[in-house]
Amino acid sequence: MALPPEKATELKQIIHEQLTRMDVHGKIREVLAESLREEFQTESQQLSEEDLMQALRQRGIVDEVMKELHFMEDRHTRELTSTPKPATHYIDKETRSLRKTNVDPTRRYLHLQVLNGKAFLEHLQESDPLPGQACSTFTLCLHFRNQRFRSKPVPCACEPDFQDGFLLEVHKDSLGDGSKMADATTMLSICDPVQLVLLKTDTSGETTLVSSHFLEWRSILGTEKGVTSLAVELLGVGSECKVSVGVLNVKLELYPPLNKTLSQEVINTQLTLERQKTAEKERLFLVYAKQWWREYLQIRPSHNSRLVKIFAQDENWVNRPVCSYIRPLRAGRLLDTPRQAARFVNVLGYERAPTVGGGGKPEQWCTLLAFLCRNKGDCEDHCNLLCCLLLGFGLDAYVCVGTKGRGQAHTWVMTCGADGAITFWESLTGHRYVHKPINPDDPPMVEQPKPLYPYKTIGCVFSHKRFLANSQPLDAVEVCVFDLHDESRWKPMSEEAIKSVCSPGSLASLPPFPPLCSSLLDAATESNEIELQLRLLVLEHRKDLDLTTVWDDQLSYLLSPALASYEIERTTGISAGNEEFQDSIRRAVPDGHTFKGFPIHFVHRNARRAFATCLRSPFCDEIISCRGDQMRLAVRVRVYTYPEAACAVWIMFACKYRCVL
């Protein structure tokens, strides 16, 4: 039976990788050089293909190749099994289909090829992974002018072999006449860099931000053939921002090539002018910010201890105004409501910025691309993204900087309603709180509202256009009045000054904001896979306790409405469907039997890690280790996918058994 072309290509690629890994070509050369001439006893005799194959068989090379060569099973077949066979080469677990790209012949494209890496010295001692062995991987994420790309994962090594290419459209309609192809002069005015984010994923699935780099691509405008090669040095992040982590060999090519190129002098002059303009704007803003801060301190000496944060460091430890981290972000068809946006931000992982040694909380606000690609970040990263999304939905949103219990620094999001209503949004949990200020001048007999939020003090609020510092006598949140137009309570910064350094296109050094990407996860497939793994883990755990395990598939299915109800409640704040769930469970559990259930929520898809967490709960351990007459176990997993790789994972363990007194 003939293979389809795409399968034949895949088969050839697997065979080629195997032959290269085993150095079969070198072995064949050795056979030819050392022994074939002796066996056939003449240098003039021509060797046929059959003679070569016979010699290779005699030395066991053919048998060795066929023994080592395993072919990847069809994806639809693998989905039915819980433990696929280990492959002899690295397999990208993410589904990747080759898509045809519509290339507009009237547009200009930049083909960026990432060839390989050099000098990733942290992985100098790592050996090549054995066949079927799990290994850490590198993944490269790119963003350029609203276009995002992600490379295939490659094993971590001192010289990682990326061998990936990305086609970036250079000209956009927003630059003017969309029907004209961008010439060299037009492209020279495009100051957007290509942002490269390098991630490392370990064998447990945890991701680490390795490097964040802004690639200046316009040097290609001065090359005659429109082709240039670059060695891009990648630096670390945070406290290691001055340390090189490796070098990427990159090839840039313009399609179609330029008819008329620019001189390197013109290009260098343009880049120098942009840097000088940026530096001057930043200097003027810094002068203004210092003067504004002096005026703020003169209002009240206690203002010196309030959390008024004007600048923040990004992952490269570049100081930027906090307003530059905010910009209205529209999610397109990916998110439908502000509360759904809050749920999406909530299920992104929380991780404090890494630090070496002590010294308190490190200072690091990530650029949006680094946060989205890593799929986790600190509290400030969550707040910035939530504020951007709420602004995109047309709300008057601000990031608040203050403290919560025990004086711990914290950020949250605030929205101001058209009627003056103030709502706080906790980005890490998705909870919403309505703020009703307490009037400290009221007599003791007047009943005051009791705050439900965890926030204690507030120093400042900011958005993409405004920055306001709290200048009220008390900075306690419960007594604050959030009338942001009252300058006696909130000292504003000049909106023109903020616009000069924070508005889109104001500075060449501002990182561009990427769009959100739809989820690549299949919710049903992920749910089934996690559920199968949990069943195996429960089976092993009960076997160690000398207990048998009998699953009730019908009872497992009946748990689905409960999980759906929990997710709806987390998203909307409204509980629905609980009555139907309880009624179905009553019908499924016979008289004289006991039912126990335990739901739990995760934002990762690691079944073994989730199971270990469940066992730490005495309620869940009681269900999993339950003994009884006619004991039946049930487990149900439901994965809810959100943009990027974010997901909410609900798991419910349950059991029913007959009570014996």
XYZ file of C-alpha atoms in Angstrom:
661
model
C 0.000 0.000 0.000
C 1.434 3.379 -1.008
C 2.062 5.906 1.746
C 0.625 9.420 1.423
C 3.301 12.058 0.621
C 3.305 13.598 4.109
C 3.749 10.172 5.759
C 6.545 9.282 3.352
C 8.323 12.547 4.200
C 7.928 11.873 7.926
C 9.261 8.346 7.501
C 12.301 9.576 5.574
C 12.990 12.154 8.285
C 12.865 9.550 11.080
C 15.165 7.192 9.150
C 17.570 10.034 8.385
C 17.712 11.056 12.082
C 18.353 7.449 13.113
C 21.099 6.927 10.547
C 22.758 10.175 11.589
C 22.564 9.342 15.304
C 24.139 5.897 14.786
C 26.759 7.293 12.370
C 25.834 4.643 9.807
C 27.381 6.692 7.006
C 30.721 6.595 8.794
C 30.489 2.833 9.276
C 29.762 2.350 5.577
C 32.802 4.450 4.690
C 34.953 2.303 6.983
C 33.689 -0.861 5.334
C 34.518 0.491 1.887
C 37.942 1.772 2.881
C 39.229 -1.132 4.950
C 37.852 -4.428 3.809
C 35.849 -4.490 0.613
C 38.849 -4.096 -1.647
C 40.567 -6.992 0.092
C 37.509 -9.257 -0.198
C 37.043 -8.672 -3.890
C 40.858 -8.778 -4.467
C 41.015 -6.203 -7.202
C 40.946 -2.449 -7.305
C 39.506 -2.317 -10.798
C 36.472 -4.494 -10.114
C 33.238 -2.488 -9.899
C 31.189 -3.163 -6.801
C 27.460 -3.627 -7.227
C 24.800 -2.520 -4.721
C 24.213 -6.191 -3.857
C 27.901 -6.630 -2.955
C 27.763 -3.612 -0.621
C 24.580 -4.812 1.083
C 26.058 -8.304 1.577
C 29.157 -6.840 3.234
C 27.063 -4.609 5.502
C 24.885 -7.571 6.512
C 27.949 -9.687 7.341
C 29.141 -7.008 9.765
C 25.701 -6.748 11.410
C 25.240 -3.078 10.524
C 21.865 -3.575 8.785
C 20.519 -5.672 11.677
C 21.717 -3.064 14.181
C 19.930 -0.264 12.336
C 16.647 -2.171 12.028
C 16.793 -3.176 15.688
C 17.221 0.425 16.857
C 14.693 1.968 14.466
C 11.173 2.440 15.855
C 8.491 4.363 14.045
C 6.126 6.783 15.708
C 2.589 5.436 15.968
C -0.291 7.231 14.382
C -1.647 9.923 16.714
C -5.195 8.541 16.635
C -3.883 5.129 17.724
C -1.754 6.566 20.533
C -4.686 8.441 22.046
C -6.334 5.129 22.969
C -3.426 3.976 25.112
C -2.398 5.563 28.396
C 1.336 4.778 28.138
C 2.765 5.123 24.626
C 5.964 3.251 23.828
C 9.168 5.264 24.235
C 10.528 6.593 20.964
C 14.137 6.435 19.934
C 14.249 10.127 19.171
C 12.858 13.269 20.766
C 9.158 13.792 20.039
C 7.461 17.164 20.330
C 4.357 16.405 22.407
C 2.554 19.497 21.142
C 0.447 18.872 18.090
C 2.035 20.607 15.115
C 0.538 20.614 11.684
C 2.256 22.172 8.714
C 0.066 25.015 7.546
C 0.187 26.698 4.198
C 0.738 30.420 4.558
C -0.867 32.838 2.155
C 2.035 34.973 0.977
C 0.926 38.266 -0.516
C 3.236 39.066 -3.462
C 2.647 42.795 -2.856
C 4.040 42.624 0.683
C 7.546 42.470 2.069
C 8.546 39.583 4.345
C 11.463 38.962 6.661
C 12.475 35.306 6.862
C 14.183 34.735 10.199
C 16.030 31.431 10.472
C 17.352 30.259 13.816
C 20.130 27.872 12.828
C 21.706 26.664 16.053
C 23.073 27.755 19.384
C 26.582 27.974 20.742
C 28.194 28.304 24.157
C 25.197 27.401 26.328
C 27.786 26.526 28.961
C 25.294 25.636 31.693
C 24.580 22.469 29.687
C 28.216 21.676 28.881
C 28.259 18.513 31.005
C 24.916 17.176 29.761
C 25.142 14.100 27.579
C 22.831 13.336 24.682
C 19.535 11.822 25.898
C 19.194 8.081 25.475
C 16.433 6.711 23.217
C 13.080 7.230 24.905
C 14.620 9.174 27.795
C 12.851 12.363 28.887
C 15.038 15.448 28.760
C 14.868 19.189 29.342
C 14.114 21.279 26.260
C 14.600 24.790 24.889
C 11.752 26.634 23.162
C 12.114 29.980 21.399
C 9.139 32.387 21.274
C 9.039 35.362 18.885
C 6.907 38.472 18.539
C 7.058 41.049 15.761
C 4.376 43.608 14.903
C 1.381 41.657 16.213
C 2.725 38.311 14.893
C 3.702 35.551 17.297
C 5.636 32.359 16.647
C 6.932 29.444 18.696
C 9.751 27.097 17.720
C 9.650 23.338 18.146
C 11.258 22.188 21.425
C 14.845 20.967 21.146
C 16.860 19.076 23.787
C 18.964 21.314 26.027
C 22.619 21.121 25.051
C 25.744 23.220 24.882
C 25.021 23.616 21.151
C 21.230 23.247 20.761
C 20.149 22.508 17.190
C 17.060 24.697 16.654
C 16.903 24.653 12.820
C 13.635 26.596 12.645
C 12.365 29.390 10.439
C 9.710 32.108 10.770
C 8.165 34.292 8.059
C 7.478 37.783 9.432
C 5.397 40.312 7.515
C 7.196 43.647 7.669
C 4.638 45.986 6.154
C 1.304 46.668 7.835
C -1.666 48.739 6.674
C -1.346 50.969 9.720
C 1.789 52.499 8.196
C -0.143 54.097 5.367
C -0.987 52.892 1.895
C -1.530 49.156 2.242
C -1.355 48.544 -1.513
C 2.277 49.665 -1.791
C 5.154 47.335 -1.022
C 7.388 48.669 1.728
C 10.628 50.060 0.347
C 13.887 50.427 2.258
C 13.067 53.922 3.522
C 9.682 52.838 4.869
C 11.161 49.818 6.629
C 13.923 51.953 8.130
C 11.223 53.946 9.934
C 9.829 50.759 11.542
C 11.531 50.762 14.909
C 9.774 47.649 16.270
C 12.347 44.996 17.214
C 11.869 41.238 17.058
C 11.450 40.103 20.657
C 12.977 36.693 21.360
C 12.087 34.826 24.552
C 13.990 31.622 25.336
C 12.295 29.150 27.672
C 13.589 25.994 29.325
C 11.132 23.199 30.143
C 12.345 20.505 32.542
C 11.259 16.876 32.604
C 8.383 17.623 35.011
C 6.948 20.273 32.664
C 8.077 23.308 34.686
C 9.150 26.276 32.549
C 11.943 28.731 33.315
C 12.628 32.051 31.604
C 16.215 31.832 30.304
C 16.540 35.011 28.248
C 14.558 37.908 26.778
C 16.214 39.700 23.860
C 15.208 42.484 21.462
C 16.707 41.852 18.020
C 17.447 44.874 15.822
C 16.825 43.571 12.293
C 17.248 46.699 10.150
C 20.918 46.052 9.349
C 19.619 43.817 6.542
C 18.447 46.935 4.674
C 22.066 47.658 3.788
C 22.949 44.239 2.324
C 22.914 43.863 -1.452
C 21.253 40.447 -1.709
C 18.943 41.022 1.233
C 20.625 38.252 3.245
C 22.670 38.578 6.424
C 23.796 36.326 9.266
C 23.991 37.404 12.881
C 25.432 35.957 16.060
C 22.950 37.020 18.747
C 24.282 36.923 22.285
C 21.547 36.074 24.775
C 21.880 37.454 28.294
C 20.253 36.108 31.425
C 17.323 37.637 33.281
C 16.950 39.295 36.664
C 20.131 39.402 38.703
C 21.924 37.523 35.886
C 21.053 40.113 33.225
C 24.752 40.847 32.588
C 25.717 37.173 32.228
C 25.732 35.519 28.812
C 23.669 32.333 28.610
C 24.544 31.475 24.998
C 24.732 32.615 21.384
C 22.131 32.093 18.642
C 23.203 31.898 15.020
C 20.474 33.684 13.073
C 20.041 34.223 9.333
C 17.845 37.069 8.031
C 16.517 37.280 4.479
C 14.129 39.730 2.823
C 11.452 38.532 0.380
C 11.406 39.900 -2.243
C 14.913 41.429 -2.154
C 15.221 45.207 -2.222
C 15.750 46.888 -5.581
C 17.661 49.666 -3.885
C 19.504 49.191 -0.612
C 20.548 51.766 1.949
C 24.079 52.551 2.991
C 25.193 51.405 6.421
C 25.906 55.045 7.266
C 22.244 55.974 6.733
C 21.073 53.014 8.831
C 23.498 53.782 11.659
C 22.485 57.457 11.618
C 18.794 56.522 11.939
C 19.476 54.138 14.836
C 21.633 56.750 16.581
C 18.930 59.418 16.210
C 16.328 57.050 17.678
C 18.554 56.279 20.665
C 19.259 59.967 21.261
C 15.563 60.865 21.037
C 14.666 58.077 23.458
C 17.399 59.064 25.903
C 16.300 62.715 25.857
C 12.636 61.855 26.494
C 13.612 59.538 29.337
C 15.865 62.221 30.844
C 13.134 64.861 30.742
C 10.623 62.491 32.334
C 13.084 61.593 35.083
C 13.643 65.298 35.840
C 9.878 65.845 35.992
C 9.329 62.747 38.177
C 11.936 63.941 40.701
C 10.280 67.374 40.916
C 6.832 65.788 41.269
C 8.110 63.535 44.054
C 9.584 66.501 45.967
C 6.227 68.276 45.766
C 4.452 65.156 47.025
C 6.770 64.865 50.064
C 6.136 68.505 50.982
C 2.407 67.800 51.432
C 2.982 65.532 54.425
C 6.250 64.034 55.807
C 4.588 60.611 56.246
C 4.259 60.338 52.453
C 7.879 59.179 52.367
C 6.806 55.768 53.728
C 3.917 55.235 51.298
C 4.239 52.808 48.406
C 4.325 55.236 45.486
C 5.938 53.297 42.664
C 6.835 55.389 39.611
C 9.409 53.041 38.012
C 9.771 49.249 37.868
C 12.451 46.925 36.515
C 11.622 44.377 33.815
C 13.226 40.932 33.387
C 16.322 42.579 31.859
C 16.525 44.966 34.829
C 15.682 47.966 32.684
C 13.945 50.716 34.660
C 10.703 51.794 32.988
C 7.746 53.922 34.112
C 5.025 51.674 35.524
C 2.461 53.202 33.113
C 4.419 51.697 30.182
C 3.440 48.189 31.398
C -0.245 48.974 30.739
C -2.057 49.274 27.418
C -5.655 48.415 26.434
C -5.611 44.825 25.193
C -8.481 43.383 23.186
C -8.812 39.598 23.343
C -10.832 39.268 20.129
C -12.997 36.138 20.240
C -10.875 34.474 22.933
C -12.525 36.104 25.961
C -16.132 37.327 26.076
C -16.527 39.149 29.395
C -14.382 41.022 31.940
C -15.068 38.279 34.499
C -13.888 35.640 32.059
C -10.742 37.727 31.577
C -10.239 37.747 35.357
C -10.627 33.953 35.405
C -8.056 33.604 32.614
C -5.515 35.713 34.539
C -6.301 33.782 37.704
C -5.456 30.372 36.158
C -2.073 31.585 34.929
C 0.503 30.206 37.344
C 1.819 32.263 40.253
C 5.554 32.268 40.894
C 7.603 34.862 42.714
C 10.572 36.260 40.835
C 13.614 34.020 41.471
C 16.430 35.314 43.628
C 19.859 34.111 44.739
C 20.360 34.414 48.481
C 18.268 36.485 50.892
C 17.434 40.175 50.931
C 13.656 40.204 50.700
C 11.349 40.252 47.710
C 13.187 40.759 44.392
C 12.076 43.469 42.002
C 11.063 42.162 38.573
C 8.048 42.988 36.399
C 8.023 40.904 33.236
C 7.232 42.152 29.746
C 3.911 40.784 28.549
C 5.431 38.323 26.043
C 7.743 36.787 28.662
C 4.805 36.412 31.070
C 2.467 34.831 28.504
C 5.074 32.445 27.072
C 6.167 31.244 30.489
C 2.507 30.893 31.508
C 3.262 32.079 35.037
C 4.561 35.129 36.828
C 4.505 37.286 39.934
C 1.540 39.203 41.350
C 2.461 42.385 39.443
C 2.506 40.498 36.121
C -1.021 39.199 36.758
C -2.283 42.669 37.716
C -0.776 44.344 34.661
C -2.377 41.799 32.309
C -5.766 41.994 34.040
C -5.735 45.798 33.909
C -4.876 45.683 30.175
C -7.781 43.297 29.481
C -10.286 45.303 31.541
C -9.238 48.476 29.699
C -9.780 46.563 26.450
C -13.345 45.818 27.593
C -13.922 49.563 28.016
C -13.683 49.737 31.817
C -11.906 52.493 33.723
C -9.258 50.240 35.254
C -6.165 50.957 37.365
C -3.451 48.959 39.066
C -3.290 49.651 42.809
C -0.018 49.470 44.745
C -0.238 49.010 48.507
C -0.082 46.395 51.230
C -2.196 43.536 52.556
C -2.090 41.734 55.911
C 1.134 42.020 57.957
C 2.309 44.929 55.821
C 3.274 42.754 52.846
C 3.579 44.732 49.593
C 0.843 43.797 47.149
C -0.846 44.920 43.931
C -4.445 44.528 42.782
C -6.742 46.027 40.154
C -9.489 48.603 40.641
C -12.320 49.646 38.321
C -14.301 52.872 38.682
C -17.914 52.668 37.564
C -19.742 55.472 35.778
C -21.859 55.875 38.933
C -18.769 56.145 41.141
C -18.875 52.533 42.337
C -15.419 51.168 43.161
C -14.647 47.466 42.605
C -11.409 45.701 43.556
C -10.250 42.703 41.490
C -7.777 40.233 43.011
C -5.736 38.977 40.061
C -4.419 35.836 41.804
C -7.829 34.475 42.815
C -10.317 36.181 40.484
C -12.329 37.469 43.472
C -14.135 40.803 43.246
C -14.847 43.145 46.166
C -17.078 46.216 46.290
C -15.424 49.071 48.181
C -17.551 51.166 50.547
C -15.418 53.675 52.473
C -15.705 54.103 56.217
C -16.120 57.666 57.463
C -13.809 57.987 60.503
C -15.632 61.184 61.600
C -18.965 59.400 62.075
C -20.119 58.907 65.683
C -19.552 55.432 67.187
C -23.253 54.549 67.020
C -23.302 54.749 63.211
C -22.963 51.296 61.691
C -19.992 51.132 59.319
C -19.499 48.686 56.429
C -17.156 45.828 57.195
C -14.537 45.390 54.471
C -14.233 41.891 53.018
C -11.068 42.541 50.999
C -7.591 41.719 52.357
C -5.995 45.063 51.422
C -4.706 47.329 54.207
C -3.021 50.406 52.714
C -2.761 52.009 49.277
C 0.012 54.274 48.002
C -0.805 54.927 44.341
C -2.892 53.879 41.355
C -1.942 53.975 37.678
C -3.145 53.100 34.188
C -1.707 53.629 30.708
C -2.566 57.365 30.847
C -2.700 58.365 34.492
C -0.591 58.080 37.630
C -2.008 59.261 40.957
C -0.507 59.147 44.437
C -2.655 58.898 47.547
C -2.386 62.204 49.451
C -5.219 61.627 51.957
C -4.344 61.919 55.669
C -4.727 58.159 56.155
C -3.612 55.588 53.591
C -5.807 52.776 55.001
C -7.890 51.368 52.129
C -11.056 51.157 54.221
C -11.189 54.942 54.762
C -9.916 56.012 51.330
C -12.202 57.933 49.010
C -11.480 56.967 45.388
C -12.547 60.197 43.724
C -9.541 60.319 41.401
C -10.490 63.742 40.040
C -10.169 65.320 43.485
C -6.580 66.604 43.521
C -6.783 67.271 47.272
C -6.997 63.498 47.796
C -4.982 62.190 44.814
C -1.932 63.983 43.439
C -1.779 63.369 39.666
C 1.204 63.281 37.362
C 1.020 65.262 34.130
C -0.767 63.154 31.516
C 1.368 64.811 28.834
C 4.557 63.755 30.626
C 3.286 60.166 30.875
C 2.256 60.177 27.224
C 5.738 61.306 26.147
C 7.323 58.074 27.419
C 4.483 55.532 27.700
C 2.203 55.908 24.667
C 2.649 53.475 21.723
C 5.468 54.644 19.454
C 6.690 57.315 21.892
C 9.959 55.503 22.572
C 11.894 53.063 20.412
C 12.889 51.198 23.577
C 9.313 50.339 24.641
C 8.589 46.602 24.281
C 5.679 46.063 21.880
C 2.515 44.431 23.263
C 1.753 40.998 21.765
C -1.761 39.729 20.999
C -3.240 36.781 22.878
C -3.093 33.371 21.185
C -5.808 30.741 21.259
C -5.215 27.581 23.251
C -3.480 24.666 21.513
C -4.875 22.197 24.064
C -7.721 19.804 23.334
C -9.824 19.847 26.511
C -11.386 16.388 26.015
C -8.069 14.699 25.203
C -6.296 16.319 28.162
C -9.156 15.401 30.511
C -9.098 11.752 29.406
C -5.315 11.493 29.693
C -5.181 12.934 33.223
C -8.095 10.748 34.317
C -6.382 7.589 33.013
C -3.172 8.497 34.830
C -5.049 9.163 38.073
C -6.802 5.787 37.848
C -3.438 4.056 37.538
C -2.032 6.039 40.490
C -5.064 5.181 42.661
C -4.761 1.515 41.646
C -1.079 1.423 42.675
C -1.758 3.299 45.918
C -4.570 0.931 46.983
C -2.500 -2.085 45.940
C 0.200 -0.968 48.389
C -2.524 -0.947 51.071
C -3.628 -4.476 50.067
C -6.950 -3.112 48.800
C -8.736 -4.023 45.592
C -10.083 -1.308 43.306
C -13.392 -1.426 41.449
C -14.347 1.593 39.320
C -17.912 2.755 38.754
C -17.893 4.452 35.341
C -21.502 5.644 35.661
C -20.798 7.332 38.981
C -17.687 8.933 37.449
C -19.780 10.382 34.646
C -22.335 11.783 37.109
C -19.608 13.918 38.711
C -19.278 16.033 35.527
C -22.119 18.500 36.320
C -20.531 19.309 39.675
C -17.194 20.177 38.058
C -18.948 22.329 35.450
C -20.854 24.111 38.219
C -17.639 24.846 40.137
C -16.003 26.409 37.061
C -19.080 28.532 36.271
C -19.090 29.778 39.851
C -15.381 30.675 39.700
C -15.954 32.610 36.466
C -19.263 34.365 37.109
C -19.700 34.211 40.871
C -23.053 32.480 40.356
C -23.727 28.906 41.471
C -25.886 26.848 39.090
C -26.834 23.206 38.562
C -26.219 21.963 42.101
C -29.808 20.671 42.532
C -29.605 18.399 39.465
C -26.248 17.018 40.605
C -27.556 16.141 44.061
C -30.651 14.497 42.607
C -28.621 12.296 40.230
C -26.300 11.196 43.060
C -29.286 10.245 45.257
C -30.592 8.056 42.458
C -27.188 6.452 41.832
C -26.491 5.594 45.484
C -28.758 2.755 46.787
C -30.424 2.853 50.184
C -28.086 1.874 52.966
C -25.040 3.085 51.034
C -22.793 6.071 51.795
C -21.487 8.559 49.218
C -18.373 10.686 49.691
C -16.942 13.177 47.219
C -13.894 15.476 47.176
C -13.386 18.178 44.494
C -10.066 19.975 44.023
C -8.772 22.559 41.565
C -5.365 22.924 39.847
C -3.859 25.186 37.186
C -1.389 22.561 35.894
C -1.799 19.229 34.083
C 0.721 17.087 35.979
C -1.334 14.109 37.214
C 1.312 12.725 39.581
C 1.846 16.112 41.211
C -1.922 16.606 41.566
C -2.342 13.150 43.115
C 0.380 13.861 45.686
C -1.430 17.085 46.642
C -4.744 15.230 46.972
C -3.250 12.641 49.321
C -2.154 15.426 51.666
C -5.829 16.199 52.297
C -7.305 13.872 54.969
C -10.721 14.074 53.254
C -9.358 12.897 49.903
C -7.107 10.273 51.467
C -10.153 8.901 53.296
C -11.927 8.390 49.945
C -8.957 6.920 48.057
C -8.077 4.564 50.927
C -11.706 3.749 51.765
C -12.684 0.244 52.945
C -16.212 -1.130 52.912
C -18.713 -3.606 51.559
C -19.543 -3.205 47.842
C -17.065 -0.320 47.713
C -16.944 1.469 44.345
C -14.579 4.279 43.392
C -15.082 7.106 40.892
C -12.896 9.887 39.536
C -13.708 12.603 37.040
C -11.367 15.162 35.467
C -12.457 18.216 33.525
C -9.958 20.546 31.855
C -11.189 24.019 30.897
C -8.894 25.713 28.388
C -8.198 29.427 28.154
C -6.008 31.522 25.815
C -2.288 30.751 25.642
C -1.577 27.475 27.481
C -3.680 28.421 30.509
C -6.151 25.896 31.844
C -8.281 25.181 34.888
C -8.199 21.517 35.934
C -10.994 20.223 38.167
C -10.666 16.770 39.721
C -13.266 14.993 41.826
C -12.719 11.720 43.689
C -15.768 9.893 45.023
C -16.779 6.555 46.503
C -19.921 4.727 47.547
C -20.151 1.740 49.848
C -22.642 -0.093 52.057
C -22.538 0.770 55.702
C -21.872 -2.213 57.958
C -22.399 -1.696 61.690
